[in-house]
CSV table of C-alpha atoms and ligand atoms in Angstrom, one decimal:
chain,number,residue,atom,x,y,z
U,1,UNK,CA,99.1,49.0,116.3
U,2,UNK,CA,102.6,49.7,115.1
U,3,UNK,CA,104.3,46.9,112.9
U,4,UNK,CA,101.6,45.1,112.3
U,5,UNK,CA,100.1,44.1,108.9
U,6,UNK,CA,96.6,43.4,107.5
U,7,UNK,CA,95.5,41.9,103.9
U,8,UNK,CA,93.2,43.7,102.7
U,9,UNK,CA,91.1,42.1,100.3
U,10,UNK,CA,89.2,44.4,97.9
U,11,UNK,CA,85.9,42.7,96.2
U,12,UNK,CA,84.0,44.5,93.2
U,13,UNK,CA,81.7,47.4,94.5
U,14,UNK,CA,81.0,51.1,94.3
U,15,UNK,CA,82.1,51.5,97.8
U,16,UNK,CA,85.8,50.4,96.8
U,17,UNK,CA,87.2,53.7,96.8
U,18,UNK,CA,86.6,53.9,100.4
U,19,UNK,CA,88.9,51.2,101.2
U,20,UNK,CA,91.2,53.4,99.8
U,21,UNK,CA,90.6,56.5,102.4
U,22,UNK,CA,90.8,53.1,104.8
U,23,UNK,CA,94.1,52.2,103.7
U,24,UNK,CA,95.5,55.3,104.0
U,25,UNK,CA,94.3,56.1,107.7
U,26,UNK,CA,95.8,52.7,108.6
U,27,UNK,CA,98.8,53.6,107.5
U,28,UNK,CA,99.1,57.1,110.0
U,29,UNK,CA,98.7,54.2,112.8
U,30,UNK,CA,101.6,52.5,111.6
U,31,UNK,CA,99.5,49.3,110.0
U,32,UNK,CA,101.3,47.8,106.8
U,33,UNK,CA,98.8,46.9,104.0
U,34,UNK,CA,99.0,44.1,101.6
U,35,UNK,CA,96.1,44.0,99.5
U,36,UNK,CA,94.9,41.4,96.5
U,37,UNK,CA,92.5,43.0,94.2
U,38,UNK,CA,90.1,41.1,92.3
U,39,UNK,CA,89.4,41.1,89.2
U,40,UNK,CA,85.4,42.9,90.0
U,41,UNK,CA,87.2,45.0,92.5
U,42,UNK,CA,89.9,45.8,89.8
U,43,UNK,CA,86.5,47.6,87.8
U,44,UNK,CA,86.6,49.9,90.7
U,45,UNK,CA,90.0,51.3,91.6
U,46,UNK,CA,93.2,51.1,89.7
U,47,UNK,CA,95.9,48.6,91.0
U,48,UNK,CA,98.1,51.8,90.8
U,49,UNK,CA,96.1,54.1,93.3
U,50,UNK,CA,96.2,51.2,95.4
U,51,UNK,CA,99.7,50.4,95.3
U,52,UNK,CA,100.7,54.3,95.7
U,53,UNK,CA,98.9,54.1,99.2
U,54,UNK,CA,99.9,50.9,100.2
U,55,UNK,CA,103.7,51.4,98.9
U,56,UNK,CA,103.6,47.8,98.4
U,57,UNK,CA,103.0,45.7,94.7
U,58,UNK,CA,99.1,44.6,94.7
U,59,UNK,CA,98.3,40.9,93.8
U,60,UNK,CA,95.4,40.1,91.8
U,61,UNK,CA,96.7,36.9,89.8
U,62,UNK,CA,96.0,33.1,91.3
U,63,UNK,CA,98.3,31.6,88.6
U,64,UNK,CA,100.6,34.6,87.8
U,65,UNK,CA,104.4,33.1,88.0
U,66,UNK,CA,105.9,36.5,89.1
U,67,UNK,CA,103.2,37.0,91.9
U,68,UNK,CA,103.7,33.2,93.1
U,69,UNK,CA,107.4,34.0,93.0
U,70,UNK,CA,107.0,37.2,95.4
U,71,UNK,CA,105.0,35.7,97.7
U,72,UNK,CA,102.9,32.5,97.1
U,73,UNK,CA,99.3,32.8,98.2
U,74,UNK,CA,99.8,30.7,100.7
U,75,UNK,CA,102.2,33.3,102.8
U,76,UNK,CA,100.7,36.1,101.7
U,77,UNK,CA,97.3,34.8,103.2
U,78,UNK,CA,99.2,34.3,106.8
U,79,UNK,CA,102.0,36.7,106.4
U,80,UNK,CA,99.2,39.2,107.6
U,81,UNK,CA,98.0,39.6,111.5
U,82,UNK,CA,94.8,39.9,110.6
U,83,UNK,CA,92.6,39.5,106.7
U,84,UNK,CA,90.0,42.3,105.9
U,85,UNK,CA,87.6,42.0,102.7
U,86,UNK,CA,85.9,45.5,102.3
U,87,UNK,CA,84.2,45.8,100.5
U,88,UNK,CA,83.1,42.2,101.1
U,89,UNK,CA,80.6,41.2,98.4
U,90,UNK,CA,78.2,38.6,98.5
U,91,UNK,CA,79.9,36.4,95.8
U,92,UNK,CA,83.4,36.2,98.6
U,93,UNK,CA,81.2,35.7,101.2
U,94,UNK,CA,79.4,32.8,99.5
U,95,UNK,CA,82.9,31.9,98.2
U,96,UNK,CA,83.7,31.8,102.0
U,97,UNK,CA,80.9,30.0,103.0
U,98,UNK,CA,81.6,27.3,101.6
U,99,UNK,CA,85.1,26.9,100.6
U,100,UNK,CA,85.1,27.8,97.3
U,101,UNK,CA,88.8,28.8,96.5
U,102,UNK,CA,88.8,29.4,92.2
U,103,UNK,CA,90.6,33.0,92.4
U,104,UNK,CA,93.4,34.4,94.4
U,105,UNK,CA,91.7,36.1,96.9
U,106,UNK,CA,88.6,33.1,98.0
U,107,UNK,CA,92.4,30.9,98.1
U,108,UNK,CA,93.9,33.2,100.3
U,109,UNK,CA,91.3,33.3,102.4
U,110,UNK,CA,90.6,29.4,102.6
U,111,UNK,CA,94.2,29.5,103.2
U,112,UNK,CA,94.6,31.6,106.1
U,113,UNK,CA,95.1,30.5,109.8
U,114,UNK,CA,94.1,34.8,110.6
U,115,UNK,CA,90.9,36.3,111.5
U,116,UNK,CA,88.8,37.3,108.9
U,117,UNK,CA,86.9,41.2,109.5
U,118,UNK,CA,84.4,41.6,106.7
U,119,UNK,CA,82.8,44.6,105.5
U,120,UNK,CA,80.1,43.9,103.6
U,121,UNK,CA,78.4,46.0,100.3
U,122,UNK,CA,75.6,45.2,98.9
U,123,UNK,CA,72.3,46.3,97.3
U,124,UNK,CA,69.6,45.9,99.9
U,125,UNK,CA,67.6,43.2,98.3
U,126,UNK,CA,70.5,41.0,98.3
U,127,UNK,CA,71.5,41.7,101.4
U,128,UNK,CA,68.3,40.9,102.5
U,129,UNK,CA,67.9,37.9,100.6
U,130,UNK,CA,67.9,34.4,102.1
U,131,UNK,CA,71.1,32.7,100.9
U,132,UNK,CA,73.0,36.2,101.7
U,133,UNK,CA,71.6,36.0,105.4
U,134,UNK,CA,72.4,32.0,105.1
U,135,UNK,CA,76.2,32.6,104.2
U,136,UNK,CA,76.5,35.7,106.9
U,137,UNK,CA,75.0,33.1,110.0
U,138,UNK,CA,77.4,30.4,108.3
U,139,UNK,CA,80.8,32.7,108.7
U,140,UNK,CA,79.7,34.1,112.0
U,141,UNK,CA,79.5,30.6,113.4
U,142,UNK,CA,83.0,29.5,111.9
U,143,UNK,CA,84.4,33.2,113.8
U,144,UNK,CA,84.5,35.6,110.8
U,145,UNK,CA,84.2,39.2,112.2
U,146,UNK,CA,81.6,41.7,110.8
U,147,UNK,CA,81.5,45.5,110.4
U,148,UNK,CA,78.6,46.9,109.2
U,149,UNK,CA,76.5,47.1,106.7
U,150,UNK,CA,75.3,50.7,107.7
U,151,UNK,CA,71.6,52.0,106.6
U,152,UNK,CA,71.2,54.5,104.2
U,153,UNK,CA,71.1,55.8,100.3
U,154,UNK,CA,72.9,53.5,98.1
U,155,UNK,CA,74.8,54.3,94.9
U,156,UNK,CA,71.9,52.1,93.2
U,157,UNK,CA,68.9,54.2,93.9
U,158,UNK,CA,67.6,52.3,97.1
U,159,UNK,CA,67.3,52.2,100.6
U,160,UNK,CA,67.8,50.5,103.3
U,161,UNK,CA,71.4,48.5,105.0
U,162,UNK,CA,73.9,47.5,102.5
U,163,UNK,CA,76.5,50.3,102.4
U,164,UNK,CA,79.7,49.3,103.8
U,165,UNK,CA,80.6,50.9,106.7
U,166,UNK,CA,82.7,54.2,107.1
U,167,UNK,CA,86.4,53.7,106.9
U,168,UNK,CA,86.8,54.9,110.0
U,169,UNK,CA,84.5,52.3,111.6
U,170,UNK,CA,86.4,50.0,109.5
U,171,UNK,CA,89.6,51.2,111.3
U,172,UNK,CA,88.4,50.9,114.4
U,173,UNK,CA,87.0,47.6,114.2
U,174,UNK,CA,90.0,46.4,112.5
U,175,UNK,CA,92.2,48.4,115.6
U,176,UNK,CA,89.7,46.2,118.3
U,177,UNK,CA,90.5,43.0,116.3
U,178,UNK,CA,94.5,43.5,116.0
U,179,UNK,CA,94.4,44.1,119.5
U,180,UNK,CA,92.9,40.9,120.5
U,181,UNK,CA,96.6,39.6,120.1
U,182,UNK,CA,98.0,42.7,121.8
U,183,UNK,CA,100.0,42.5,125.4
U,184,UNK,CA,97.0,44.1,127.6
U,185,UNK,CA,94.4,41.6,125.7
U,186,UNK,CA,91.4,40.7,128.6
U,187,UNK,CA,92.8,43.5,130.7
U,188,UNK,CA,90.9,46.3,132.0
U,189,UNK,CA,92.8,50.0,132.3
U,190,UNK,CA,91.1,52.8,133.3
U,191,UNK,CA,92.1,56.6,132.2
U,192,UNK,CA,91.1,59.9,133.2
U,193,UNK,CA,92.2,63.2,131.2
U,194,UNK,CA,91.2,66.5,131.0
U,195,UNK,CA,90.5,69.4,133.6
U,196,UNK,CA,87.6,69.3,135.8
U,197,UNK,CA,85.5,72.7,136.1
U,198,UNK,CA,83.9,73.2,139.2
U,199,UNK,CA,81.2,75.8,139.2
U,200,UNK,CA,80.8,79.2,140.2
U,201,UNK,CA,77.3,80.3,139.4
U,202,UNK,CA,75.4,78.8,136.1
U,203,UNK,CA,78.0,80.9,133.8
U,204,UNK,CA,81.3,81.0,135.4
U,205,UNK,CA,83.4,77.6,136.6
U,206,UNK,CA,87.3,77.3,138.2
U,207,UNK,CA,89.3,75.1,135.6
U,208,UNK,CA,92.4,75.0,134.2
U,209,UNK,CA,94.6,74.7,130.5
U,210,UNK,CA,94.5,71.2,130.2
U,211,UNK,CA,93.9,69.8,127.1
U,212,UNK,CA,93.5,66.3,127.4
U,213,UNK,CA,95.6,65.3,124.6
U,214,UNK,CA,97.9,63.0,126.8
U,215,UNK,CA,95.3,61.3,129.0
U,216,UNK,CA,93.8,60.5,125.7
U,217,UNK,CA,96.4,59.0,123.7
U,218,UNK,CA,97.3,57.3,126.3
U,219,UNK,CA,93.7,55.6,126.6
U,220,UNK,CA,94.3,54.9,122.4
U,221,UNK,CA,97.8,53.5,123.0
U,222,UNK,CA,96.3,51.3,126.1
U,223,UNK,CA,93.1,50.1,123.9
U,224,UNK,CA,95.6,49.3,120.9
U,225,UNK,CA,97.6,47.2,123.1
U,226,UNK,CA,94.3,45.3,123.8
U,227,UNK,CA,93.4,46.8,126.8
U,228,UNK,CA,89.0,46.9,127.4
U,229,UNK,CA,89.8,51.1,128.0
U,230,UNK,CA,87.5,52.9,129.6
U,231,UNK,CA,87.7,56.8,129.6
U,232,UNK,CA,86.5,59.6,131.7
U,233,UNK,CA,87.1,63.0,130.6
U,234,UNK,CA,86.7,66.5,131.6
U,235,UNK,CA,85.4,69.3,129.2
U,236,UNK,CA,87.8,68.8,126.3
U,237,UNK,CA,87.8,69.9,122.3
U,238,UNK,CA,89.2,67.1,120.9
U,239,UNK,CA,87.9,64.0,119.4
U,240,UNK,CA,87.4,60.9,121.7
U,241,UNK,CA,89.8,57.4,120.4
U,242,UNK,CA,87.3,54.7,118.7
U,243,UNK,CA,87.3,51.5,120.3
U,244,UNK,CA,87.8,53.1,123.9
U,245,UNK,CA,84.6,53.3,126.5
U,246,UNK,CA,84.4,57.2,126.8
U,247,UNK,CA,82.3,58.7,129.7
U,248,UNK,CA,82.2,62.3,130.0
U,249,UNK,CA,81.8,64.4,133.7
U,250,UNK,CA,82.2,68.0,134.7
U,251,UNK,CA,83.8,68.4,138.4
U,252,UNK,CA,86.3,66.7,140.3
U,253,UNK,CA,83.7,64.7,142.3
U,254,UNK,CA,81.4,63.7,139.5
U,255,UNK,CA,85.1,62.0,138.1
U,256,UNK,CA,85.7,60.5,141.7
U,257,UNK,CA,82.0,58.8,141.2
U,258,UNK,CA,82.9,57.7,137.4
U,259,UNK,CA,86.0,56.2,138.5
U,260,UNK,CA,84.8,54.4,141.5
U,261,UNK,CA,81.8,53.0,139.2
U,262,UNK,CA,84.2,51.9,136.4
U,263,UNK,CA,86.3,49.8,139.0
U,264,UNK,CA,87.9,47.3,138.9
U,265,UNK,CA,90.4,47.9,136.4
U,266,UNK,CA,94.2,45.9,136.1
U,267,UNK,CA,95.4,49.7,135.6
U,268,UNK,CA,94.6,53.4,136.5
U,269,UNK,CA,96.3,56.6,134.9
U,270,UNK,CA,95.0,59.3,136.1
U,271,UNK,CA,96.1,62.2,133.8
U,272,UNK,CA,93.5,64.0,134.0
U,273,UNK,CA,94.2,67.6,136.0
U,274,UNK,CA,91.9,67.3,138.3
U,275,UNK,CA,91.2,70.8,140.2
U,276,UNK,CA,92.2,71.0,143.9
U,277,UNK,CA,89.9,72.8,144.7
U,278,UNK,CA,86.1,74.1,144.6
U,279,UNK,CA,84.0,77.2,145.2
U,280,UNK,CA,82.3,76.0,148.4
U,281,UNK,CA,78.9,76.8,147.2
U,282,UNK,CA,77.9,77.5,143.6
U,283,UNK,CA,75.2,80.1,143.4
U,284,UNK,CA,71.9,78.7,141.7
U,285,UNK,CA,71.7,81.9,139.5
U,286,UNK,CA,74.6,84.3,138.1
U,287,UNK,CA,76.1,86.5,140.8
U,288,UNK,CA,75.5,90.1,140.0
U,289,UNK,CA,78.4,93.1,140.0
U,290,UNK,CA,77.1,95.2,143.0
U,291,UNK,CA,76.5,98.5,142.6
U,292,UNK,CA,79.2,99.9,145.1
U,293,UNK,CA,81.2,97.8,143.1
U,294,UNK,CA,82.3,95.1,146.3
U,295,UNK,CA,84.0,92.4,145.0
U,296,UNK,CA,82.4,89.0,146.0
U,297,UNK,CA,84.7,86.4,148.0
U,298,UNK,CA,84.5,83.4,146.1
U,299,UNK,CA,85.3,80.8,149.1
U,300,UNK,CA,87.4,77.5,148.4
U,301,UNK,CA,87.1,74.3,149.8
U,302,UNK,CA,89.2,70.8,148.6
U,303,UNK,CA,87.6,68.6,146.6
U,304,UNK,CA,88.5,64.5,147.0
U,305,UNK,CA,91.9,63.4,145.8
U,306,UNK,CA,91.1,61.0,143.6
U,307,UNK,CA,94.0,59.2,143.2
U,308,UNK,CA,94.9,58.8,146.4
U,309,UNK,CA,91.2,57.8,147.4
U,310,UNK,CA,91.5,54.8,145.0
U,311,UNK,CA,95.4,53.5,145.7
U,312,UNK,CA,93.9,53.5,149.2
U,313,UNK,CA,90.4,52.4,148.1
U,314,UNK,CA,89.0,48.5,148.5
U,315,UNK,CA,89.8,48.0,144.8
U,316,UNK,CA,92.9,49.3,144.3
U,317,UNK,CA,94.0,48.5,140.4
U,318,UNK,CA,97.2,46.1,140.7
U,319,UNK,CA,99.2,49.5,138.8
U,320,UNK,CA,98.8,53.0,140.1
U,321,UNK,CA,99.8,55.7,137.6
U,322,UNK,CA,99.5,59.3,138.3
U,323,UNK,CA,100.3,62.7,137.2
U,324,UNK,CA,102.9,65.1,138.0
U,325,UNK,CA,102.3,68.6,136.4
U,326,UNK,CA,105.2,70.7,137.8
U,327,UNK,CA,106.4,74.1,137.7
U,328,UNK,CA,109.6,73.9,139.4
U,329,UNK,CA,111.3,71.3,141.5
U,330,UNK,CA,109.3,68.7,139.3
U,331,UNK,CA,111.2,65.4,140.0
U,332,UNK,CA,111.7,65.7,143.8
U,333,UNK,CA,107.9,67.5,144.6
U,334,UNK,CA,106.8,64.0,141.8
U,335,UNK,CA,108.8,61.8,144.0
U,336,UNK,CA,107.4,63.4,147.3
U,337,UNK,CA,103.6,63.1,145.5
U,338,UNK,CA,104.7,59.3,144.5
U,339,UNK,CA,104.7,58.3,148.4
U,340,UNK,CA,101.9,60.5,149.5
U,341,UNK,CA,99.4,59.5,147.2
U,342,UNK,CA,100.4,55.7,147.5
U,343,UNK,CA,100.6,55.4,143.5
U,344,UNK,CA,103.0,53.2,142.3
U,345,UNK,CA,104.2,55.7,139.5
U,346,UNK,CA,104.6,59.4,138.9
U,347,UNK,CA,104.6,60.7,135.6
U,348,UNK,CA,106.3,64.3,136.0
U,349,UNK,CA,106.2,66.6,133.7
U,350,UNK,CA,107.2,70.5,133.5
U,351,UNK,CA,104.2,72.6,132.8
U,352,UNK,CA,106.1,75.6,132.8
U,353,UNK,CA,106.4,76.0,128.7
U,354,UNK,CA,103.5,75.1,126.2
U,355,UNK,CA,103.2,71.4,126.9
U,356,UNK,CA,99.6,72.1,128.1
U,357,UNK,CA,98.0,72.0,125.1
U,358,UNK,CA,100.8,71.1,122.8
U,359,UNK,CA,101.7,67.6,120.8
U,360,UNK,CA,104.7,67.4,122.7
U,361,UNK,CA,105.9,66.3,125.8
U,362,UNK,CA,109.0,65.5,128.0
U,363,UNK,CA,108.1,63.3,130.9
U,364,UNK,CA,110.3,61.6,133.9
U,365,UNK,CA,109.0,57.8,135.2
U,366,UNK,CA,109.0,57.8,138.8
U,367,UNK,CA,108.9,54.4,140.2
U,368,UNK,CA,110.4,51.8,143.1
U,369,UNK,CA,112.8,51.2,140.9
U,370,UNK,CA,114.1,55.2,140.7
U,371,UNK,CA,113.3,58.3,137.9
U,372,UNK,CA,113.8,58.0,134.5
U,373,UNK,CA,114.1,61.1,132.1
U,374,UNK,CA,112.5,60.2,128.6
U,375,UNK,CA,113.1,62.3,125.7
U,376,UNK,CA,111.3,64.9,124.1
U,377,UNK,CA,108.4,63.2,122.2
U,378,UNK,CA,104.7,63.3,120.7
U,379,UNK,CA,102.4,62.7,123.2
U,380,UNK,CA,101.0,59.7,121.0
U,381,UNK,CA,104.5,58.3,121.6
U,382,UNK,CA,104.8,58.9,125.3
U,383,UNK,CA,100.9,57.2,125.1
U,384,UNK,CA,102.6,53.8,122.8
U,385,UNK,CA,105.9,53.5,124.9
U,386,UNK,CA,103.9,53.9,128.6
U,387,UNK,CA,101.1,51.1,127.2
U,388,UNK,CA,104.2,49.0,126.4
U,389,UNK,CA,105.9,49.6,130.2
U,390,UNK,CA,102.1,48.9,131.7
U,391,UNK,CA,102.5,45.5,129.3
U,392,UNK,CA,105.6,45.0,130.8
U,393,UNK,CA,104.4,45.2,134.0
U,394,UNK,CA,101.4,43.6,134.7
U,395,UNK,CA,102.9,40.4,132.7
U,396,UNK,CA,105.5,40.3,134.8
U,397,UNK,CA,103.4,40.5,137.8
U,398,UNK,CA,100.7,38.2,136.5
L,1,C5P,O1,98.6,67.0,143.8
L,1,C5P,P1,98.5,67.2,142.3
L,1,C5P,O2,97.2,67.8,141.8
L,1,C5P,O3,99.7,67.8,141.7
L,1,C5P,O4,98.5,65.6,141.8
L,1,C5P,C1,98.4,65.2,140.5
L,1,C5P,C2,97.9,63.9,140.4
L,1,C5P,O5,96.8,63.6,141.3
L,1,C5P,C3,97.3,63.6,139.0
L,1,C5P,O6,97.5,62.2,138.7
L,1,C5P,C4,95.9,64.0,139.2
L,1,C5P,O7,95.0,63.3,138.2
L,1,C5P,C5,95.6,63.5,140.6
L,1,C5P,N1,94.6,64.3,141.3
L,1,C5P,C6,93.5,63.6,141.8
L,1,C5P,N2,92.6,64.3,142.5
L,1,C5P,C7,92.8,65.6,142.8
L,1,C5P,C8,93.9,66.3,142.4
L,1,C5P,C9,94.8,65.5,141.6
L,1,C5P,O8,93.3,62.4,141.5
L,1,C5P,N3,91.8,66.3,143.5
């Protein structure tokens, strides 16, 4: 999502001050906002609190010789990747329509060659009402995007759809739409992160200090890239990326049987820290402390490889990724793993210090082609700059 920009359009409603909370989660994602307030829209937050989020001057004026001069409302309706109207009222939407283009923000949006996302506000009766439902069946057949209404209590009184959607359902739909252009668009990846627990008894499991923070940015970065992103986790505590498919499992062979089920995919990366091995049987109810105090033998046994299962499986994804978590030795034992798992990269990475867990990490890219050592960074970067190799790769395979 980095570098690219939207045009936000802000239309007259209550709900206006949450395209403001909007504006500024886009912004952590790297997405550059351009917004033209209208003159309704201008009754419900301040050109100047939208300016100090967007760090960018606000146009509002069709025939204003300084805005014109900045950026003509031509350009500044393409200069965007993608045109968002939230809240979208039901006057721009009849503006819409039908081509009505008497204010700077129904031109811009006559005028622009980009997709349109709108998030519609309205009272219930109007959204309701027949010419409202007309207009929405008219834009949906000439490819405007929709996100909401959601169902609720209005600021009116009422009930009943016509709130605009969260912002954060905004973002994602706005994230899905941007990456319809991305480098992965109509490709399938397929991520796993996390630890796997494999039981004990009903209270005690075998896992591990895996946090899943890497296995799921890299499912964001992959989804942002345009990627259809599906997601199977182990037992995590942190909150799954919108827009990506997210199926949840407990043990190593309940992920082996999400996996095969999600196949085929163009990509796997299987970061997930998946544990070797299993109690060989878990007792149906909690094993008791004897009295003469003998310590049980809790038995292990291997669970599938699940990596190596799929490279050498009948749908083998056209890139391989997994996961090296290393103590010592970690580039030659990543290079050994490399061959005997048949994937076509290794991620390595030294688990000795706090990276399991942490925001950072320092990773080596094992491929045909040799190792490369990358940098100390986030693990949202290392997520970004691997979706762009995995780009890189299955274009130039394609
Ligand atoms: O052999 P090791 O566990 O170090 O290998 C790590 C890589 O293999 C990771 O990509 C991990 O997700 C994967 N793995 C697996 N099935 C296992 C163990 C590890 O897919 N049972």
């Amino acid at each position: 999502m980095l570098g690219k920009t939207i045009l936000l359009i802000v239309g007259g409603g209550i709900s206006a001050y949450k395209s403001l909370e909007m504006v500024r989660a886009l912004a952590t994602r790297g997405v550059r906002t351009r917004a033209i307030l209208t003159k309704a829209g201008a009754e419900f937050v301040t050109p100047l609190s939208l300016s100090a989020l967007t760090g960018e001057k606000i146009y509002s004026d069709l025939f204003s010789l300084t805005d014109e001069a900045e950026m003509g409302h031509i350009q500044l309706s393409r200069s965007a990747d993608l045109v968002v109207v939230a809240p979208a009222t039901a006057d721009l939407m009849a503006k819409m329509a039908n081509g009505l283009a008497n204010d700077l923000a129904s031109t811009a949006l006559l005028a622009t060659d980009k997709k349109v996302l709108m998030a519609p506000a309205m009272n219930v009766r109007m959204w309701e009402s027949a010419s409202v439902k007309r207009n929405r069946a008219l834009l949906e057949k000439d490819g405007v995007l929709f996100v909401g209404p959601g169902d609720g209590e209005m600021a009116c009184g009422e009930f009943g759809p016509g709130r605009m959607a969260e912002p954060a359902e905004i973002v994602a739909a706005i994230e899905q739409a941007l990456s319809a252009s991305g480098p992965l668009a109509g490709m399938t990846a397929l991520v796993t992160a996390g630890p796997t627990r494999e039981p004990v008894d009903p209270v005690r499991f075998l896992a591990n200090h895996s946090s899943g923070k890497q296995g799921y940015a890299i499912a964001e970065a992959l989804m942002r890239a345009g990627a259809a992103t599906t997601l199977i986790s182990g037992p995590v505590s942190i909150a799954p990326p919108q827009g990506v498919k997210l199926q949840r499992v407990t043990t190593a062979r309940e992920m082996l049987a999400a996996c095969e089920a999600a196949l085929p995919a163009d990509v796997l990366v299987m970061a997930a820290a998946v544990s070797d091995w299993r109690p060989d049987i878990a007792a149906n109810s909690k094993i008791k402390k004897s009295v003469d105090r003998v310590v049980p033998l809790i038995k292990l046994v291997e669970n599938p490889d699940i990596l190596a299962t799929i490279a050498g499986g009948p749908h083998r994804p056209r890139l391989v990724i997994g996961f090296a978590a290393e103590t010592d030795d970690v580039v030659t034992n990543a290079v050994a793993k490399r061959g005997r798992k048949g994937a076509d990269w290794i991620i390595a990475n030294d688990v000795s210090g706090d990276v399991m867990g942490g925001d950072r990490n320092r990773i080596h890219l094992i491929s045909e082609a040799g190792t490369e050592d990358w940098p100390d960074m986030t693990k949202s970067e290392v997520g970004t700059q691997l979706a762009a190799r995995i780009a890189q790769k299955l274009k130039g395979a394609a």
